[in-house]
PDB file of C-alpha atoms in Angstrom:
ATOM      1  CA  MET A  18     197.790  86.862 -48.141  1.00  0.00           C
ATOM      2  CA  PRO A  19     199.298  83.752 -49.250  1.00  0.00           C
ATOM      3  CA  SER A  20     203.134  84.571 -50.201  1.00  0.00           C
ATOM      4  CA  THR A  21     204.087  81.397 -51.693  1.00  0.00           C
ATOM      5  CA  ILE A  22     202.567  78.315 -53.486  1.00  0.00           C
ATOM      6  CA  ASP A  23     203.528  76.187 -50.842  1.00  0.00           C
ATOM      7  CA  SER A  24     200.927  77.853 -48.506  1.00  0.00           C
ATOM      8  CA  LEU A  25     198.087  76.941 -50.943  1.00  0.00           C
ATOM      9  CA  SER A  26     195.989  74.045 -50.562  1.00  0.00           C
ATOM     10  CA  ALA A  27     195.487  71.935 -54.094  1.00  0.00           C
ATOM     11  CA  ARG A  28     191.970  73.138 -54.241  1.00  0.00           C
ATOM     12  CA  GLU A  29     193.388  76.846 -53.911  1.00  0.00           C
ATOM     13  CA  VAL A  30     195.755  76.365 -56.567  1.00  0.00           C
ATOM     14  CA  ALA A  31     193.390  74.694 -58.995  1.00  0.00           C
ATOM     15  CA  ASP A  32     191.003  77.782 -58.357  1.00  0.00           C
ATOM     16  CA  ILE A  33     193.981  79.985 -58.919  1.00  0.00           C
ATOM     17  CA  HIS A  34     194.893  78.686 -61.979  1.00  0.00           C
ATOM     18  CA  TYR A  35     191.301  78.327 -63.459  1.00  0.00           C
ATOM     19  CA  ILE A  36     190.699  81.958 -62.796  1.00  0.00           C
ATOM     20  CA  TYR A  37     193.751  82.835 -64.193  1.00  0.00           C
ATOM     21  CA  GLY A  38     192.791  81.191 -67.590  1.00  0.00           C
ATOM     22  CA  PHE A  39     189.324  82.793 -67.021  1.00  0.00           C
ATOM     23  CA  CYS A  40     190.845  86.103 -67.109  1.00  0.00           C
ATOM     24  CA  ASP A  41     193.085  85.288 -70.278  1.00  0.00           C
ATOM     25  CA  GLY A  42     196.171  85.381 -68.490  1.00  0.00           C
ATOM     26  CA  ASN A  43     195.753  88.847 -66.885  1.00  0.00           C
ATOM     27  CA  ALA A  44     196.960  88.331 -63.451  1.00  0.00           C
ATOM     28  CA  ARG A  45     195.638  91.555 -61.866  1.00  0.00           C
ATOM     29  CA  ALA A  46     192.132  91.018 -63.155  1.00  0.00           C
ATOM     30  CA  ALA A  47     192.532  87.321 -61.893  1.00  0.00           C
ATOM     31  CA  SER A  48     193.249  88.327 -58.566  1.00  0.00           C
ATOM     32  CA  ARG A  49     190.282  91.043 -58.515  1.00  0.00           C
ATOM     33  CA  GLU A  50     188.079  87.825 -59.783  1.00  0.00           C
ATOM     34  CA  TYR A  51     189.357  85.482 -57.165  1.00  0.00           C
ATOM     35  CA  HIS A  52     188.589  87.680 -54.456  1.00  0.00           C
ATOM     36  CA  GLN A  53     184.953  88.061 -55.871  1.00  0.00           C
ATOM     37  CA  ARG A  54     184.499  84.521 -56.111  1.00  0.00           C
ATOM     38  CA  PHE A  55     186.089  83.518 -52.755  1.00  0.00           C
ATOM     39  CA  PRO A  56     185.366  86.539 -50.379  1.00  0.00           C
ATOM     40  CA  THR A  57     186.002  84.457 -47.236  1.00  0.00           C
ATOM     41  CA  ARG A  58     189.630  83.067 -48.591  1.00  0.00           C
ATOM     42  CA  PRO A  59     192.524  85.476 -47.987  1.00  0.00           C
ATOM     43  CA  ALA A  60     193.258  88.006 -50.865  1.00  0.00           C
ATOM     44  CA  VAL A  61     195.926  86.578 -53.206  1.00  0.00           C
ATOM     45  CA  ASP A  62     198.466  88.916 -54.945  1.00  0.00           C
ATOM     46  CA  TYR A  63     198.630  88.830 -58.473  1.00  0.00           C
ATOM     47  CA  ARG A  64     202.087  87.695 -58.432  1.00  0.00           C
ATOM     48  CA  VAL A  65     200.791  84.232 -56.882  1.00  0.00           C
ATOM     49  CA  PHE A  66     198.532  84.100 -60.023  1.00  0.00           C
ATOM     50  CA  LEU A  67     202.096  84.310 -62.118  1.00  0.00           C
ATOM     51  CA  ALA A  68     203.832  82.023 -60.008  1.00  0.00           C
ATOM     52  CA  VAL A  69     201.133  79.238 -59.789  1.00  0.00           C
ATOM     53  CA  HIS A  70     201.135  79.446 -63.686  1.00  0.00           C
ATOM     54  CA  ARG A  71     204.869  79.293 -64.241  1.00  0.00           C
ATOM     55  CA  GLU A  72     205.146  76.425 -61.790  1.00  0.00           C
ATOM     56  CA  LEU A  73     202.222  74.292 -63.499  1.00  0.00           C
ATOM     57  CA  SER A  74     203.927  75.046 -66.836  1.00  0.00           C
ATOM     58  CA  GLU A  75     207.397  74.121 -65.756  1.00  0.00           C
ATOM     59  CA  ASN A  76     206.920  71.233 -63.220  1.00  0.00           C
ATOM     60  CA  GLY A  77     203.612  70.105 -63.962  1.00  0.00           C
ATOM     61  CA  LEU A  78     200.893  68.798 -61.268  1.00  0.00           C
ATOM     62  CA  HIS A  79     203.349  66.953 -59.041  1.00  0.00           C
ATOM     63  CA  ARG A  80     203.939  68.893 -55.808  1.00  0.00           C
ATOM     64  CA  PRO A  81     206.892  67.627 -54.003  1.00  0.00           C
ATOM     65  CA  HIS A  82     206.297  65.593 -50.633  1.00  0.00           C
ATOM     66  CA  ARG A  83     206.699  67.924 -47.763  1.00  0.00           C
ATOM     67  CA  GLU A  84     207.597  66.831 -44.364  1.00  0.00           C
ATOM     68  CA  ARG A  85     205.064  67.107 -41.832  1.00  0.00           C
ATOM     69  CA  ALA A  86     205.090  70.015 -39.463  1.00  0.00           C
ATOM     70  CA  SER A  87     206.451  70.019 -36.073  1.00  0.00           C
ATOM     71  CA  THR A  88     204.363  70.700 -33.097  1.00  0.00           C
ATOM     72  CA  VAL A  89     203.523  74.389 -32.254  1.00  0.00           C
ATOM     73  CA  PRO A  90     205.663  75.993 -29.508  1.00  0.00           C
ATOM     74  CA  VAL A  91     203.720  76.949 -26.602  1.00  0.00           C
ATOM     75  CA  ASP A  92     203.989  80.846 -27.075  1.00  0.00           C
ATOM     76  CA  VAL A  93     202.582  80.256 -30.549  1.00  0.00           C
ATOM     77  CA  ASP A  94     199.740  78.142 -29.379  1.00  0.00           C
ATOM     78  CA  GLU A  95     198.657  80.933 -26.494  1.00  0.00           C
ATOM     79  CA  GLN A  96     199.109  83.443 -29.489  1.00  0.00           C
ATOM     80  CA  VAL A  97     196.353  81.258 -31.795  1.00  0.00           C
ATOM     81  CA  LEU A  98     194.270  80.715 -28.690  1.00  0.00           C
ATOM     82  CA  ARG A  99     194.222  84.712 -28.267  1.00  0.00           C
ATOM     83  CA  LEU A 100     193.172  85.196 -31.868  1.00  0.00           C
ATOM     84  CA  VAL A 101     190.538  82.652 -31.748  1.00  0.00           C
ATOM     85  CA  TYR A 102     189.359  84.416 -28.573  1.00  0.00           C
ATOM     86  CA  GLN A 103     189.185  87.633 -30.413  1.00  0.00           C
ATOM     87  CA  ASP A 104     187.359  85.974 -33.311  1.00  0.00           C
ATOM     88  CA  PRO A 105     186.109  82.590 -33.103  1.00  0.00           C
ATOM     89  CA  THR A 106     185.495  82.391 -36.616  1.00  0.00           C
ATOM     90  CA  ILE A 107     188.984  83.167 -37.898  1.00  0.00           C
ATOM     91  CA  SER A 108     190.425  80.570 -40.374  1.00  0.00           C
ATOM     92  CA  THR A 109     193.447  78.757 -39.637  1.00  0.00           C
ATOM     93  CA  ARG A 110     195.104  80.214 -42.694  1.00  0.00           C
ATOM     94  CA  ARG A 111     194.532  83.571 -41.644  1.00  0.00           C
ATOM     95  CA  ILE A 112     195.853  82.851 -38.172  1.00  0.00           C
ATOM     96  CA  ALA A 113     199.097  81.572 -39.735  1.00  0.00           C
ATOM     97  CA  LEU A 114     199.686  84.661 -41.975  1.00  0.00           C
ATOM     98  CA  GLN A 115     198.995  86.885 -38.958  1.00  0.00           C
ATOM     99  CA  LEU A 116     201.667  84.736 -37.197  1.00  0.00           C
ATOM    100  CA  GLY A 117     203.938  84.301 -39.961  1.00  0.00           C
ATOM    101  CA  ILE A 118     204.023  80.404 -39.714  1.00  0.00           C
ATOM    102  CA  ASN A 119     202.705  77.962 -41.967  1.00  0.00           C
ATOM    103  CA  HIS A 120     199.034  76.588 -41.515  1.00  0.00           C
ATOM    104  CA  VAL A 121     199.805  73.174 -41.428  1.00  0.00           C
ATOM    105  CA  GLN A 122     201.420  73.756 -37.953  1.00  0.00           C
ATOM    106  CA  ILE A 123     198.093  74.818 -36.692  1.00  0.00           C
ATOM    107  CA  VAL A 124     195.929  72.246 -38.293  1.00  0.00           C
ATOM    108  CA  TYR A 125     197.973  68.982 -38.167  1.00  0.00           C
ATOM    109  CA  SER A 126     199.435  66.770 -35.404  1.00  0.00           C
ATOM    110  CA  THR A 127     200.719  63.422 -35.108  1.00  0.00           C
ATOM    111  CA  PRO A 128     197.639  61.265 -35.163  1.00  0.00           C
ATOM    112  CA  ILE A 129     196.549  58.895 -32.236  1.00  0.00           C
ATOM    113  CA  SER A 130     195.477  55.415 -33.421  1.00  0.00           C
ATOM    114  CA  THR A 131     194.377  53.930 -30.108  1.00  0.00           C
ATOM    115  CA  ARG A 132     192.708  54.832 -26.721  1.00  0.00           C
ATOM    116  CA  GLU A 133     195.766  53.317 -25.189  1.00  0.00           C
ATOM    117  CA  GLU A 134     198.193  55.602 -27.165  1.00  0.00           C
ATOM    118  CA  LEU A 135     195.857  58.434 -26.020  1.00  0.00           C
ATOM    119  CA  LEU A 136     196.047  57.487 -22.636  1.00  0.00           C
ATOM    120  CA  GLN A 137     199.771  57.252 -22.664  1.00  0.00           C
ATOM    121  CA  LYS A 138     199.948  60.533 -24.169  1.00  0.00           C
ATOM    122  CA  VAL A 139     197.739  62.200 -21.575  1.00  0.00           C
ATOM    123  CA  MET A 140     199.552  60.721 -18.901  1.00  0.00           C
ATOM    124  CA  ALA A 141     202.967  61.921 -19.960  1.00  0.00           C
ATOM    125  CA  ALA A 142     201.934  65.448 -20.753  1.00  0.00           C
ATOM    126  CA  ALA A 143     200.358  65.278 -17.094  1.00  0.00           C
ATOM    127  CA  SER A 144     203.595  64.332 -15.747  1.00  0.00           C
ATOM    128  CA  GLN A 145     205.614  66.705 -17.772  1.00  0.00           C
ATOM    129  CA  ILE A 146     203.246  69.631 -16.460  1.00  0.00           C
ATOM    130  CA  LYS A 147     203.469  68.959 -12.966  1.00  0.00           C
ATOM    131  CA  GLU A 148     207.496  68.925 -13.146  1.00  0.00           C
ATOM    132  CA  ASN A 149     207.730  71.958 -14.597  1.00  0.00           C
ATOM    133  CA  ARG A 150     205.983  75.057 -13.290  1.00  0.00           C
ATOM    134  CA  THR A 151     206.593  77.512 -16.453  1.00  0.00           C
ATOM    135  CA  VAL A 152     204.624  74.624 -18.553  1.00  0.00           C
ATOM    136  CA  LEU A 153     201.837  74.334 -15.497  1.00  0.00           C
ATOM    137  CA  LYS A 154     201.310  78.012 -15.775  1.00  0.00           C
ATOM    138  CA  LYS A 155     200.988  78.151 -19.375  1.00  0.00           C
ATOM    139  CA  THR A 156     198.873  75.228 -19.438  1.00  0.00           C
ATOM    140  CA  VAL A 157     196.432  76.813 -16.847  1.00  0.00           C
ATOM    141  CA  ARG A 158     196.398  79.957 -18.977  1.00  0.00           C
ATOM    142  CA  SER A 159     195.548  77.911 -22.119  1.00  0.00           C
ATOM    143  CA  VAL A 160     192.657  75.834 -20.365  1.00  0.00           C
ATOM    144  CA  ALA A 161     191.538  79.175 -19.311  1.00  0.00           C
ATOM    145  CA  LEU A 162     191.389  81.037 -22.237  1.00  0.00           C
ATOM    146  CA  ARG A 163     189.757  77.787 -24.054  1.00  0.00           C
ATOM    147  CA  SER A 164     187.112  77.716 -21.362  1.00  0.00           C
ATOM    148  CA  THR A 165     186.465  81.344 -21.705  1.00  0.00           C
ATOM    149  CA  VAL A 166     186.103  81.289 -25.152  1.00  0.00           C
ATOM    150  CA  CYS A 167     183.887  78.016 -25.046  1.00  0.00           C
ATOM    151  CA  MET A 168     181.629  80.175 -22.374  1.00  0.00           C
ATOM    152  CA  ASP A 169     181.661  83.200 -24.299  1.00  0.00           C
ATOM    153  CA  GLU A 170     180.131  81.478 -27.560  1.00  0.00           C
ATOM    154  CA  ASN A 171     177.354  79.658 -25.065  1.00  0.00           C
ATOM    155  CA  GLY A 172     179.172  76.389 -25.646  1.00  0.00           C
ATOM    156  CA  GLY A 173     179.613  77.060 -29.315  1.00  0.00           C
ATOM    157  CA  HIS A 174     183.452  76.308 -30.606  1.00  0.00           C
ATOM    158  CA  PHE A 175     183.544  73.482 -28.213  1.00  0.00           C
ATOM    159  CA  GLU A 176     186.295  71.977 -30.159  1.00  0.00           C
ATOM    160  CA  ASN A 177     188.733  74.851 -29.279  1.00  0.00           C
ATOM    161  CA  LEU A 178     188.400  73.829 -25.692  1.00  0.00           C
ATOM    162  CA  ILE A 179     189.589  70.237 -26.225  1.00  0.00           C
ATOM    163  CA  ASN A 180     191.781  70.676 -29.428  1.00  0.00           C
TER     164      ASN A 180
END
């Protein structure tokens, strides 16, 4: 369940505020209505409806620019993979909520703009992996887990193998 406005996408904020108005400002009714309309999204507590309305009333539509999330630590990465293995259809938001991290950390990374940049990053990562036995073991486990998920799904979720 999203606990802060910052954990919501702009679309979710818009939907929450719309449904809050649709329910005549009754936050508890809005929470129920939201769950009925969006059953695949995480449940939203009635207090989030109040917070969204208050934030929009006081500060308008402007959302402050937030810094990009840092890369995900390897132990968190392994927990993410374990959750995906258990349920390949799980959403990044649900994973983030279960692990207590911002979903942006799971979704976004530094974009690569050229093939050369990709090659440099792969070579640098391979060098680091070769030099550090702990990282090597974790990498092997990570690739094995990703491959197992891919095979269990008969090739489905292949993106989990390469992401």
